[in-house]
Every structure is written in C-alpha cells, then in structure tokens.
Amino acid sequence: MENAKGQYLKDRELMVRNQIAARGVRDSNVLNAMLNVPRHVFVGKENLSWAYADSALPIGNGQTISQPYMVAVMTELLELNKNDRVLEIGTGSGYQACVLAEIAFEVYTVERIVELQRRAVEKFDELGYRNIYSIVADGTIGWQEKAPFNKIIITAGCPDIPQGLIEQLADGVGIIVAPVGSKFTQQLLKLTKRKGGLTKGFSVSCVFVPLIGKYGWSDL
Ligand code: SAH
C-alpha cells in the first residue's frame, strides 16, 4: 500500500512537471494543489493505471473526469485566493472540487446526476475536505441561497454562460471560467465582473461533456 502511495506521488510529480508546468501553468497554488489531490481516488479500478495520464477518463453515467491540464488551466484562470467562495457547476467525480478546496475558503458544487454526487461526497469525506458543500440540482440556475460567489467554474460545455450565474457572481472582482461553444467543441471563456462591468477573454480550446439544463443544452 505504502509503495503504491509512493508511486502515485511520483506519478503526480511527473504529471505536474510534464503536463502542467511544461505547458505554461505558473500559479504555485495551482501546482501545489495538483500535487496534493490524489487523482487516482477519483477514477474507477479499471482506470487506475491511467489515473495520471494526460487525458480525460470515463467516470460512469456517460460523464468524464477532466484532463489534469484542463483542471489546472481553469483553476489558474480563476485567480483563486484563500478567501474565495467558489461555485462549481458539474461536480462529476469531485476531483476539480478538491483542487479548488485546496486553495479557496469554501467550494459549493452542483451536480445533476445523483449517483455521481453521492460518490463525490464519499470522496470528500474520505479525503477529509470539510470546506466543500454539495447538492444535486440543475446548476444552470446556480445556487441562489449561497450567492454571491467570488468565483464560478462551469465544468461542462455550454452554449453560453447562463445569465443567472453572472448575477450570482460577486462584483469587483468576480471571475467565471467556462467552456463555451458547440456541443462537441468549446473554448475556455473567462468573464470578469468589475463594478458591474463585464470583460471577456478566450483561452484554450477544449472538449467537455454538455451542460444539460434549463439554461444549457436540452436533454436530447
Ligand atoms: N468537474 C468534474 C468533471 C465534470 S464532467 C470532475 O472533476 O470530475 C461534467 C459534469 O457536469 C457531469 O458530471 C455532468 O453530469 C454535470 N452536469 C451537466 N449538466 C449539469 C447541470 N445543469 N447542473 C449540474 N451538473 C451538470
């Protein structure tokens, strides 16, 4: 067991160096978080040998755990600090939520598929994360009772950023990062809210499973 743990840590060091730092992610909080969170805990037994590979992996229910590099880039774009309250739409395996929870004050994460949410909560408990709050709901309407959030991350591909989420974002400075585009290919969009004004910037191309809900794609 110890050996396996040691091997996983080595695998993570290589992952951070070769997949993440080598491609330009610089934020030391992000690099440390990626080093700390055991990604192998979030993939099924059948994928254990690929836990630190440079790719997304299936997690059941037709969904995926994102590629480590993509998790790192999105987290860096959020410019997280230790006082931030973060909203994540698309809990999936729970891996990204733990990366956020390593850096931010509190993470609120929303998932529409009950089985995935339950499994993710088990992982949060098992790993001892006490600053992650999780519900099953349609995340395209956000989490009104807990708003405003300093940062919002959508980890499913959306046609556009739902307006309700922009309203639940804190002013000066609030940041939303989301893959925006078609059902099949998207580009990371970073939206910044300052004194009510919005600025937008695009980052790398990506492929996420679709955001399905009232203000996302329909379930067909
Ligand atoms: N962040 C995840 C990967 C997410 S995959 C991780 O680290 O593993 C995208 C997830 O978004 C899927 O689990 C999918 O069920 C969920 N999803 C899609 N539409 C949603 C919606 N409207 N509200 C909440 N979750 C949604």
Tab-separated table of N, CA and C in Angstrom, residues 26-180:
chain	number	residue	atom	x	y	z
A	26	ARG	N	1.669	28.528	-14.151
A	26	ARG	CA	2.708	29.063	-13.278
A	26	ARG	C	2.276	29.245	-11.826
A	27	ASP	N	0.976	29.431	-11.590
A	27	ASP	CA	0.459	29.724	-10.248
A	27	ASP	C	0.870	28.611	-9.270
A	28	SER	N	1.696	28.955	-8.272
A	28	SER	CA	2.232	27.920	-7.383
A	28	SER	C	1.130	27.286	-6.539
A	29	ASN	N	0.087	28.039	-6.226
A	29	ASN	CA	-1.050	27.436	-5.500
A	29	ASN	C	-1.677	26.315	-6.321
A	30	VAL	N	-1.788	26.545	-7.617
A	30	VAL	CA	-2.404	25.550	-8.501
A	30	VAL	C	-1.492	24.326	-8.622
A	31	LEU	N	-0.207	24.567	-8.825
A	31	LEU	CA	0.727	23.444	-8.975
A	31	LEU	C	0.735	22.602	-7.693
A	32	ASN	N	0.724	23.261	-6.532
A	32	ASN	CA	0.701	22.527	-5.261
A	32	ASN	C	-0.583	21.747	-5.082
A	33	ALA	N	-1.696	22.361	-5.428
A	33	ALA	CA	-2.984	21.671	-5.286
A	33	ALA	C	-3.004	20.421	-6.159
A	34	MET	N	-2.475	20.542	-7.388
A	34	MET	CA	-2.468	19.395	-8.304
A	34	MET	C	-1.541	18.287	-7.797
A	35	LEU	N	-0.541	18.704	-7.030
A	35	LEU	CA	0.388	17.743	-6.423
A	35	LEU	C	-0.266	17.040	-5.228
A	36	ASN	N	-1.133	17.746	-4.537
A	36	ASN	CA	-1.738	17.214	-3.313
A	36	ASN	C	-2.941	16.306	-3.540
A	37	VAL	N	-3.775	16.628	-4.520
A	37	VAL	CA	-5.040	15.866	-4.644
A	37	VAL	C	-4.784	14.537	-5.376
A	38	PRO	N	-5.115	13.410	-4.729
A	38	PRO	CA	-4.851	12.092	-5.316
A	38	PRO	C	-5.874	11.737	-6.405
A	39	ARG	N	-5.540	12.031	-7.657
A	39	ARG	CA	-6.494	11.821	-8.756
A	39	ARG	C	-6.920	10.361	-8.874
A	40	HIS	N	-6.020	9.428	-8.466
A	40	HIS	CA	-6.363	8.002	-8.611
A	40	HIS	C	-7.584	7.619	-7.767
A	41	VAL	N	-7.858	8.391	-6.706
A	41	VAL	CA	-9.011	8.106	-5.859
A	41	VAL	C	-10.332	8.366	-6.607
A	42	PHE	N	-10.269	9.202	-7.639
A	42	PHE	CA	-11.481	9.637	-8.335
A	42	PHE	C	-11.780	8.857	-9.609
A	43	VAL	N	-10.901	7.928	-9.975
A	43	VAL	CA	-11.163	7.126	-11.175
A	43	VAL	C	-11.507	5.700	-10.743
A	44	GLY	N	-12.264	4.983	-11.535
A	44	GLY	CA	-12.641	3.609	-11.195
A	44	GLY	C	-11.429	2.675	-11.263
A	45	LYS	N	-11.569	1.503	-10.635
A	45	LYS	CA	-10.488	0.500	-10.612
A	45	LYS	C	-9.947	0.224	-12.011
A	46	GLU	N	-10.878	0.153	-12.989
A	46	GLU	CA	-10.480	-0.212	-14.351
A	46	GLU	C	-9.583	0.850	-14.982
A	47	ASN	N	-9.553	2.041	-14.419
A	47	ASN	CA	-8.732	3.114	-14.996
A	47	ASN	C	-7.550	3.517	-14.121
A	48	LEU	N	-7.319	2.745	-13.033
A	48	LEU	CA	-6.259	3.128	-12.092
A	48	LEU	C	-4.910	3.366	-12.758
A	49	SER	N	-4.566	2.512	-13.727
A	49	SER	CA	-3.239	2.669	-14.348
A	49	SER	C	-3.147	3.930	-15.200
A	50	TRP	N	-4.296	4.539	-15.512
A	50	TRP	CA	-4.283	5.768	-16.312
A	50	TRP	C	-4.571	7.006	-15.466
A	51	ALA	N	-4.592	6.819	-14.137
A	51	ALA	CA	-5.047	7.909	-13.260
A	51	ALA	C	-4.275	9.205	-13.482
A	52	TYR	N	-2.994	9.097	-13.829
A	52	TYR	CA	-2.178	10.307	-14.004
A	52	TYR	C	-1.800	10.544	-15.468
A	53	ALA	N	-2.557	9.914	-16.363
A	53	ALA	CA	-2.318	10.098	-17.797
A	53	ALA	C	-2.849	11.455	-18.248
A	54	ASP	N	-2.376	11.860	-19.416
A	54	ASP	CA	-2.663	13.197	-19.955
A	54	ASP	C	-4.011	13.219	-20.672
A	55	SER	N	-5.070	12.756	-20.001
A	55	SER	CA	-6.358	12.702	-20.701
A	55	SER	C	-7.534	12.677	-19.729
A	56	ALA	N	-8.709	12.984	-20.272
A	56	ALA	CA	-9.944	12.796	-19.518
A	56	ALA	C	-10.213	11.298	-19.433
A	57	LEU	N	-10.984	10.863	-18.438
A	57	LEU	CA	-11.299	9.438	-18.286
A	57	LEU	C	-12.783	9.279	-17.952
A	58	PRO	N	-13.386	8.151	-18.367
A	58	PRO	CA	-14.802	7.928	-18.039
A	58	PRO	C	-15.018	7.695	-16.544
A	59	ILE	N	-16.116	8.245	-16.001
A	59	ILE	CA	-16.439	8.034	-14.580
A	59	ILE	C	-17.833	7.425	-14.396
A	60	GLY	N	-18.403	6.905	-15.496
A	60	GLY	CA	-19.751	6.329	-15.417
A	60	GLY	C	-20.809	7.352	-15.772
A	61	ASN	N	-22.032	6.880	-16.004
A	61	ASN	CA	-23.162	7.745	-16.375
A	61	ASN	C	-22.860	8.612	-17.592
A	62	GLY	N	-21.962	8.145	-18.456
A	62	GLY	CA	-21.619	8.884	-19.675
A	62	GLY	C	-20.822	10.149	-19.423
A	63	GLN	N	-20.263	10.308	-18.227
A	63	GLN	CA	-19.530	11.542	-17.878
A	63	GLN	C	-18.039	11.263	-17.757
A	64	THR	N	-17.251	12.326	-17.608
A	64	THR	CA	-15.795	12.166	-17.549
A	64	THR	C	-15.176	13.027	-16.448
A	65	ILE	N	-14.019	12.578	-15.958
A	65	ILE	CA	-13.160	13.412	-15.120
A	65	ILE	C	-12.257	14.141	-16.110
A	66	SER	N	-12.104	15.448	-15.945
A	66	SER	CA	-11.363	16.238	-16.930
A	66	SER	C	-9.875	15.891	-16.951
A	67	GLN	N	-9.253	16.233	-18.075
A	67	GLN	CA	-7.801	16.092	-18.231
A	67	GLN	C	-7.101	16.952	-17.157
A	68	PRO	N	-6.050	16.444	-16.502
A	68	PRO	CA	-5.377	17.216	-15.443
A	68	PRO	C	-4.973	18.627	-15.900
A	69	TYR	N	-4.420	18.730	-17.097
A	69	TYR	CA	-4.005	20.051	-17.605
A	69	TYR	C	-5.187	21.017	-17.651
A	70	MET	N	-6.342	20.522	-18.085
A	70	MET	CA	-7.536	21.377	-18.190
A	70	MET	C	-7.986	21.846	-16.805
A	71	VAL	N	-7.916	20.945	-15.818
A	71	VAL	CA	-8.260	21.307	-14.435
A	71	VAL	C	-7.324	22.418	-13.954
A	72	ALA	N	-6.047	22.269	-14.263
A	72	ALA	CA	-5.050	23.249	-13.822
A	72	ALA	C	-5.256	24.609	-14.496
A	73	VAL	N	-5.474	24.584	-15.806
A	73	VAL	CA	-5.652	25.847	-16.543
A	73	VAL	C	-6.885	26.597	-16.035
A	74	MET	N	-7.977	25.880	-15.863
A	74	MET	CA	-9.214	26.535	-15.407
A	74	MET	C	-9.031	27.100	-14.001
A	75	THR	N	-8.341	26.344	-13.154
A	75	THR	CA	-8.123	26.806	-11.781
A	75	THR	C	-7.234	28.043	-11.788
A	76	GLU	N	-6.213	28.047	-12.642
A	76	GLU	CA	-5.329	29.217	-12.715
A	76	GLU	C	-6.098	30.449	-13.211
A	77	LEU	N	-6.960	30.237	-14.212
A	77	LEU	CA	-7.732	31.371	-14.756
A	77	LEU	C	-8.646	31.996	-13.695
A	78	LEU	N	-9.026	31.207	-12.689
A	78	LEU	CA	-9.923	31.724	-11.640
A	78	LEU	C	-9.209	32.686	-10.670
A	79	GLU	N	-7.860	32.725	-10.732
A	79	GLU	CA	-7.076	33.606	-9.836
A	79	GLU	C	-7.539	33.462	-8.389
A	80	LEU	N	-7.554	32.204	-7.916
A	80	LEU	CA	-8.089	31.913	-6.578
A	80	LEU	C	-7.224	32.477	-5.473
A	81	ASN	N	-7.877	32.910	-4.405
A	81	ASN	CA	-7.138	33.195	-3.168
A	81	ASN	C	-7.880	32.561	-1.997
A	82	LYS	N	-7.252	32.582	-0.821
A	82	LYS	CA	-7.755	31.782	0.300
A	82	LYS	C	-9.051	32.319	0.901
A	83	ASN	N	-9.501	33.475	0.487
A	83	ASN	CA	-10.780	33.993	0.993
A	83	ASN	C	-11.951	33.711	0.059
A	84	ASP	N	-11.660	33.152	-1.101
A	84	ASP	CA	-12.711	32.996	-2.108
A	84	ASP	C	-13.759	31.945	-1.761
A	85	ARG	N	-15.022	32.277	-2.053
A	85	ARG	CA	-16.117	31.306	-2.053
A	85	ARG	C	-16.385	30.991	-3.522
A	86	VAL	N	-16.240	29.713	-3.855
A	86	VAL	CA	-16.283	29.301	-5.262
A	86	VAL	C	-17.509	28.433	-5.529
A	87	LEU	N	-18.161	28.666	-6.660
A	87	LEU	CA	-19.251	27.797	-7.111
A	87	LEU	C	-18.759	26.978	-8.296
A	88	GLU	N	-18.927	25.664	-8.217
A	88	GLU	CA	-18.604	24.798	-9.353
A	88	GLU	C	-19.897	24.172	-9.880
A	89	ILE	N	-20.105	24.239	-11.187
A	89	ILE	CA	-21.244	23.556	-11.805
A	89	ILE	C	-20.700	22.329	-12.527
A	90	GLY	N	-21.131	21.151	-12.104
A	90	GLY	CA	-20.643	19.901	-12.707
A	90	GLY	C	-19.631	19.212	-11.811
A	91	THR	N	-20.094	18.659	-10.683
A	91	THR	CA	-19.202	18.012	-9.701
A	91	THR	C	-18.486	16.815	-10.309
A	92	GLY	N	-19.215	16.026	-11.099
A	92	GLY	CA	-18.624	14.834	-11.723
A	92	GLY	C	-18.009	13.925	-10.674
A	93	SER	N	-16.714	13.631	-10.818
A	93	SER	CA	-16.014	12.765	-9.862
A	93	SER	C	-15.736	13.472	-8.537
A	94	GLY	N	-15.727	14.806	-8.547
A	94	GLY	CA	-15.365	15.564	-7.344
A	94	GLY	C	-13.911	16.018	-7.339
A	95	TYR	N	-13.150	15.596	-8.349
A	95	TYR	CA	-11.715	15.914	-8.373
A	95	TYR	C	-11.444	17.422	-8.448
A	96	GLN	N	-12.090	18.089	-9.404
A	96	GLN	CA	-11.868	19.533	-9.552
A	96	GLN	C	-12.280	20.277	-8.270
A	97	ALA	N	-13.347	19.835	-7.639
A	97	ALA	CA	-13.803	20.497	-6.404
A	97	ALA	C	-12.706	20.433	-5.339
A	98	CYS	N	-12.016	19.300	-5.241
A	98	CYS	CA	-10.944	19.159	-4.246
A	98	CYS	C	-9.760	20.059	-4.587
A	99	VAL	N	-9.448	20.181	-5.877
A	99	VAL	CA	-8.358	21.083	-6.280
A	99	VAL	C	-8.715	22.518	-5.864
A	100	LEU	N	-9.955	22.908	-6.084
A	100	LEU	CA	-10.406	24.250	-5.686
A	100	LEU	C	-10.339	24.396	-4.162
A	101	ALA	N	-10.773	23.338	-3.455
A	101	ALA	CA	-10.853	23.379	-1.990
A	101	ALA	C	-9.478	23.465	-1.336
A	102	GLU	N	-8.437	23.047	-2.054
A	102	GLU	CA	-7.061	23.161	-1.550
A	102	GLU	C	-6.658	24.627	-1.437
A	103	ILE	N	-7.232	25.472	-2.278
A	103	ILE	CA	-6.778	26.863	-2.351
A	103	ILE	C	-7.801	27.834	-1.753
A	104	ALA	N	-9.068	27.622	-2.048
A	104	ALA	CA	-10.095	28.607	-1.687
A	104	ALA	C	-10.634	28.367	-0.269
A	105	PHE	N	-11.469	29.298	0.191
A	105	PHE	CA	-12.082	29.199	1.524
A	105	PHE	C	-13.192	28.139	1.522
A	106	GLU	N	-14.136	28.293	0.603
A	106	GLU	CA	-15.251	27.348	0.516
A	106	GLU	C	-15.582	27.041	-0.943
A	107	VAL	N	-15.982	25.792	-1.190
A	107	VAL	CA	-16.384	25.382	-2.530
A	107	VAL	C	-17.820	24.866	-2.464
A	108	TYR	N	-18.663	25.406	-3.310
A	108	TYR	CA	-20.053	24.960	-3.436
A	108	TYR	C	-20.163	24.290	-4.789
A	109	THR	N	-20.548	23.006	-4.810
A	109	THR	CA	-20.531	22.297	-6.086
A	109	THR	C	-21.883	21.649	-6.365
A	110	VAL	N	-22.332	21.763	-7.618
A	110	VAL	CA	-23.667	21.312	-8.014
A	110	VAL	C	-23.539	20.239	-9.096
A	111	GLU	N	-24.262	19.135	-8.926
A	111	GLU	CA	-24.240	18.037	-9.912
A	111	GLU	C	-25.677	17.603	-10.188
A	112	ARG	N	-25.993	17.274	-11.455
A	112	ARG	CA	-27.370	16.888	-11.753
A	112	ARG	C	-27.622	15.388	-11.618
A	113	ILE	N	-26.549	14.570	-11.621
A	113	ILE	CA	-26.727	13.116	-11.552
A	113	ILE	C	-26.477	12.623	-10.118
A	114	VAL	N	-27.529	12.063	-9.519
A	114	VAL	CA	-27.476	11.679	-8.096
A	114	VAL	C	-26.309	10.740	-7.780
A	115	GLU	N	-26.141	9.677	-8.581
A	115	GLU	CA	-25.077	8.687	-8.301
A	115	GLU	C	-23.713	9.354	-8.234
A	116	LEU	N	-23.446	10.255	-9.162
A	116	LEU	CA	-22.133	10.907	-9.195
A	116	LEU	C	-21.958	11.799	-7.972
A	117	GLN	N	-23.003	12.531	-7.612
A	117	GLN	CA	-22.912	13.424	-6.452
A	117	GLN	C	-22.619	12.618	-5.192
A	118	ARG	N	-23.328	11.485	-5.027
A	118	ARG	CA	-23.132	10.650	-3.826
A	118	ARG	C	-21.717	10.137	-3.746
A	119	ARG	N	-21.220	9.665	-4.893
A	119	ARG	CA	-19.868	9.110	-4.908
A	119	ARG	C	-18.850	10.212	-4.587
A	120	ALA	N	-19.076	11.403	-5.132
A	120	ALA	CA	-18.154	12.515	-4.889
A	120	ALA	C	-18.135	12.890	-3.405
A	121	VAL	N	-19.306	12.923	-2.786
A	121	VAL	CA	-19.372	13.278	-1.360
A	121	VAL	C	-18.594	12.262	-0.518
A	122	GLU	N	-18.678	10.983	-0.901
A	122	GLU	CA	-17.895	9.958	-0.192
A	122	GLU	C	-16.402	10.265	-0.268
A	123	LYS	N	-15.969	10.723	-1.428
A	123	LYS	CA	-14.538	11.050	-1.599
A	123	LYS	C	-14.157	12.265	-0.752
A	124	PHE	N	-15.024	13.281	-0.738
A	124	PHE	CA	-14.715	14.475	0.062
A	124	PHE	C	-14.519	14.063	1.523
A	125	ASP	N	-15.397	13.165	2.021
A	125	ASP	CA	-15.312	12.716	3.415
A	125	ASP	C	-14.047	11.893	3.633
A	126	GLU	N	-13.850	10.937	2.717
A	126	GLU	CA	-12.694	10.034	2.828
A	126	GLU	C	-11.385	10.832	2.874
A	127	LEU	N	-11.298	11.877	2.070
A	127	LEU	CA	-10.053	12.648	1.993
A	127	LEU	C	-10.013	13.794	3.021
A	128	GLY	N	-11.112	13.984	3.737
A	128	GLY	CA	-11.118	14.972	4.818
A	128	GLY	C	-11.332	16.419	4.389
A	129	TYR	N	-11.954	16.646	3.233
A	129	TYR	CA	-12.258	18.033	2.834
A	129	TYR	C	-13.522	18.494	3.556
A	130	ARG	N	-13.376	19.517	4.382
A	130	ARG	CA	-14.520	19.997	5.168
A	130	ARG	C	-15.064	21.322	4.645
A	131	ASN	N	-14.473	21.820	3.586
A	131	ASN	CA	-14.922	23.113	3.046
A	131	ASN	C	-15.612	22.964	1.686
A	132	ILE	N	-16.139	21.751	1.420
A	132	ILE	CA	-16.874	21.534	0.168
A	132	ILE	C	-18.340	21.236	0.507
A	133	TYR	N	-19.240	21.973	-0.122
A	133	TYR	CA	-20.678	21.796	0.077
A	133	TYR	C	-21.269	21.374	-1.262
A	134	SER	N	-22.147	20.349	-1.231
A	134	SER	CA	-22.542	19.740	-2.489
A	134	SER	C	-24.043	19.475	-2.542
A	135	ILE	N	-24.669	19.745	-3.697
A	135	ILE	CA	-26.085	19.409	-3.865
A	135	ILE	C	-26.327	18.791	-5.247
A	136	VAL	N	-27.477	18.109	-5.347
A	136	VAL	CA	-27.963	17.640	-6.640
A	136	VAL	C	-28.989	18.656	-7.119
A	137	ALA	N	-28.726	19.265	-8.252
A	137	ALA	CA	-29.643	20.272	-8.791
A	137	ALA	C	-29.238	20.596	-10.221
A	138	ASP	N	-30.070	21.387	-10.885
A	138	ASP	CA	-29.704	21.918	-12.199
A	138	ASP	C	-28.829	23.148	-11.977
A	139	GLY	N	-27.545	22.983	-12.201
A	139	GLY	CA	-26.592	24.063	-11.950
A	139	GLY	C	-26.716	25.252	-12.888
A	140	THR	N	-27.490	25.098	-13.970
A	140	THR	CA	-27.605	26.251	-14.881
A	140	THR	C	-28.374	27.399	-14.223
A	141	ILE	N	-29.072	27.093	-13.113
A	141	ILE	CA	-29.723	28.186	-12.388
A	141	ILE	C	-28.894	28.621	-11.175
A	142	GLY	N	-27.743	27.993	-10.987
A	142	GLY	CA	-26.833	28.400	-9.907
A	142	GLY	C	-27.254	27.862	-8.551
A	143	TRP	N	-26.849	28.567	-7.488
A	143	TRP	CA	-27.164	28.161	-6.115
A	143	TRP	C	-27.490	29.448	-5.366
A	144	GLN	N	-28.713	29.929	-5.600
A	144	GLN	CA	-29.141	31.262	-5.165
A	144	GLN	C	-28.931	31.517	-3.668
A	145	GLU	N	-29.273	30.521	-2.826
A	145	GLU	CA	-29.213	30.730	-1.362
A	145	GLU	C	-27.802	31.001	-0.874
A	146	LYS	N	-26.816	30.546	-1.614
A	146	LYS	CA	-25.420	30.681	-1.170
A	146	LYS	C	-24.693	31.819	-1.885
A	147	ALA	N	-25.349	32.485	-2.824
A	147	ALA	CA	-24.723	33.578	-3.583
A	147	ALA	C	-24.556	34.791	-2.672
A	148	PRO	N	-23.642	35.727	-2.976
A	148	PRO	CA	-22.786	35.743	-4.166
A	148	PRO	C	-21.499	34.930	-3.990
A	149	PHE	N	-20.935	34.541	-5.122
A	149	PHE	CA	-19.664	33.814	-5.160
A	149	PHE	C	-18.590	34.704	-5.772
A	150	ASN	N	-17.375	34.594	-5.246
A	150	ASN	CA	-16.267	35.366	-5.825
A	150	ASN	C	-15.841	34.788	-7.169
A	151	LYS	N	-15.962	33.443	-7.258
A	151	LYS	CA	-15.516	32.763	-8.475
A	151	LYS	C	-16.530	31.692	-8.833
A	152	ILE	N	-16.742	31.485	-10.136
A	152	ILE	CA	-17.634	30.416	-10.609
A	152	ILE	C	-16.938	29.658	-11.731
A	153	ILE	N	-16.968	28.328	-11.645
A	153	ILE	CA	-16.373	27.498	-12.700
A	153	ILE	C	-17.438	26.526	-13.199
A	154	ILE	N	-17.613	26.492	-14.519
A	154	ILE	CA	-18.540	25.532	-15.128
A	154	ILE	C	-17.676	24.467	-15.789
A	155	THR	N	-17.863	23.202	-15.391
A	155	THR	CA	-17.005	22.153	-15.942
A	155	THR	C	-17.777	21.251	-16.908
A	156	ALA	N	-18.728	21.840	-17.612
A	156	ALA	CA	-19.431	21.152	-18.699
A	156	ALA	C	-19.603	22.181	-19.811
A	157	GLY	N	-19.630	21.693	-21.065
A	157	GLY	CA	-19.650	22.605	-22.208
A	157	GLY	C	-20.998	23.298	-22.342
A	158	CYS	N	-20.978	24.634	-22.441
A	158	CYS	CA	-22.266	25.349	-22.522
A	158	CYS	C	-22.348	26.239	-23.761
A	159	PRO	N	-23.594	26.460	-24.233
A	159	PRO	CA	-23.799	27.323	-25.397
A	159	PRO	C	-23.411	28.770	-25.078
A	160	ASP	N	-23.593	29.150	-23.818
A	160	ASP	CA	-23.237	30.489	-23.349
A	160	ASP	C	-23.247	30.444	-21.826
A	161	ILE	N	-22.675	31.448	-21.170
A	161	ILE	CA	-22.719	31.438	-19.702
A	161	ILE	C	-24.128	31.841	-19.268
A	162	PRO	N	-24.815	30.981	-18.486
A	162	PRO	CA	-26.178	31.316	-18.055
A	162	PRO	C	-26.218	32.653	-17.304
A	163	GLN	N	-27.191	33.498	-17.671
A	163	GLN	CA	-27.306	34.841	-17.100
A	163	GLN	C	-27.413	34.821	-15.571
A	164	GLY	N	-28.142	33.819	-15.038
A	164	GLY	CA	-28.322	33.719	-13.585
A	164	GLY	C	-26.997	33.582	-12.849
A	165	LEU	N	-26.046	32.911	-13.480
A	165	LEU	CA	-24.742	32.723	-12.840
A	165	LEU	C	-23.991	34.050	-12.788
A	166	ILE	N	-24.134	34.848	-13.827
A	166	ILE	CA	-23.475	36.161	-13.841
A	166	ILE	C	-24.053	37.020	-12.708
A	167	GLU	N	-25.358	36.855	-12.459
A	167	GLU	CA	-25.988	37.617	-11.370
A	167	GLU	C	-25.545	37.124	-10.002
A	168	GLN	N	-25.189	35.840	-9.892
A	168	GLN	CA	-24.743	35.295	-8.594
A	168	GLN	C	-23.248	35.511	-8.350
A	169	LEU	N	-22.600	36.198	-9.281
A	169	LEU	CA	-21.164	36.462	-9.162
A	169	LEU	C	-20.954	37.778	-8.415
A	170	ALA	N	-20.018	37.763	-7.445
A	170	ALA	CA	-19.716	38.983	-6.690
A	170	ALA	C	-19.119	40.029	-7.625
A	171	ASP	N	-19.316	41.258	-7.228
A	171	ASP	CA	-18.787	42.374	-8.002
A	171	ASP	C	-17.358	42.636	-7.538
A	172	GLY	N	-16.516	43.131	-8.374
A	172	GLY	CA	-15.174	43.626	-8.031
A	172	GLY	C	-14.377	42.789	-7.057
A	173	VAL	N	-13.616	41.818	-7.418
A	173	VAL	CA	-13.556	41.230	-8.748
A	173	VAL	C	-14.163	39.833	-8.721
A	174	GLY	N	-15.132	39.571	-9.584
A	174	GLY	CA	-15.687	38.235	-9.715
A	174	GLY	C	-15.265	37.644	-11.044
A	175	ILE	N	-14.950	36.351	-11.033
A	175	ILE	CA	-14.489	35.703	-12.279
A	175	ILE	C	-15.280	34.420	-12.530
A	176	ILE	N	-15.735	34.239	-13.775
A	176	ILE	CA	-16.340	32.968	-14.207
A	176	ILE	C	-15.454	32.358	-15.292
A	177	VAL	N	-15.170	31.066	-15.172
A	177	VAL	CA	-14.444	30.353	-16.227
A	177	VAL	C	-15.336	29.212	-16.705
A	178	ALA	N	-15.526	29.124	-18.019
A	178	ALA	CA	-16.432	28.107	-18.568
A	178	ALA	C	-16.043	27.739	-19.992
A	179	PRO	N	-16.233	26.448	-20.370
A	179	PRO	CA	-16.036	26.053	-21.765
A	179	PRO	C	-17.291	26.411	-22.571
A	180	VAL	N	-17.158	27.355	-23.478
A	180	VAL	CA	-18.314	27.853	-24.228
A	180	VAL	C	-18.130	27.522	-25.711
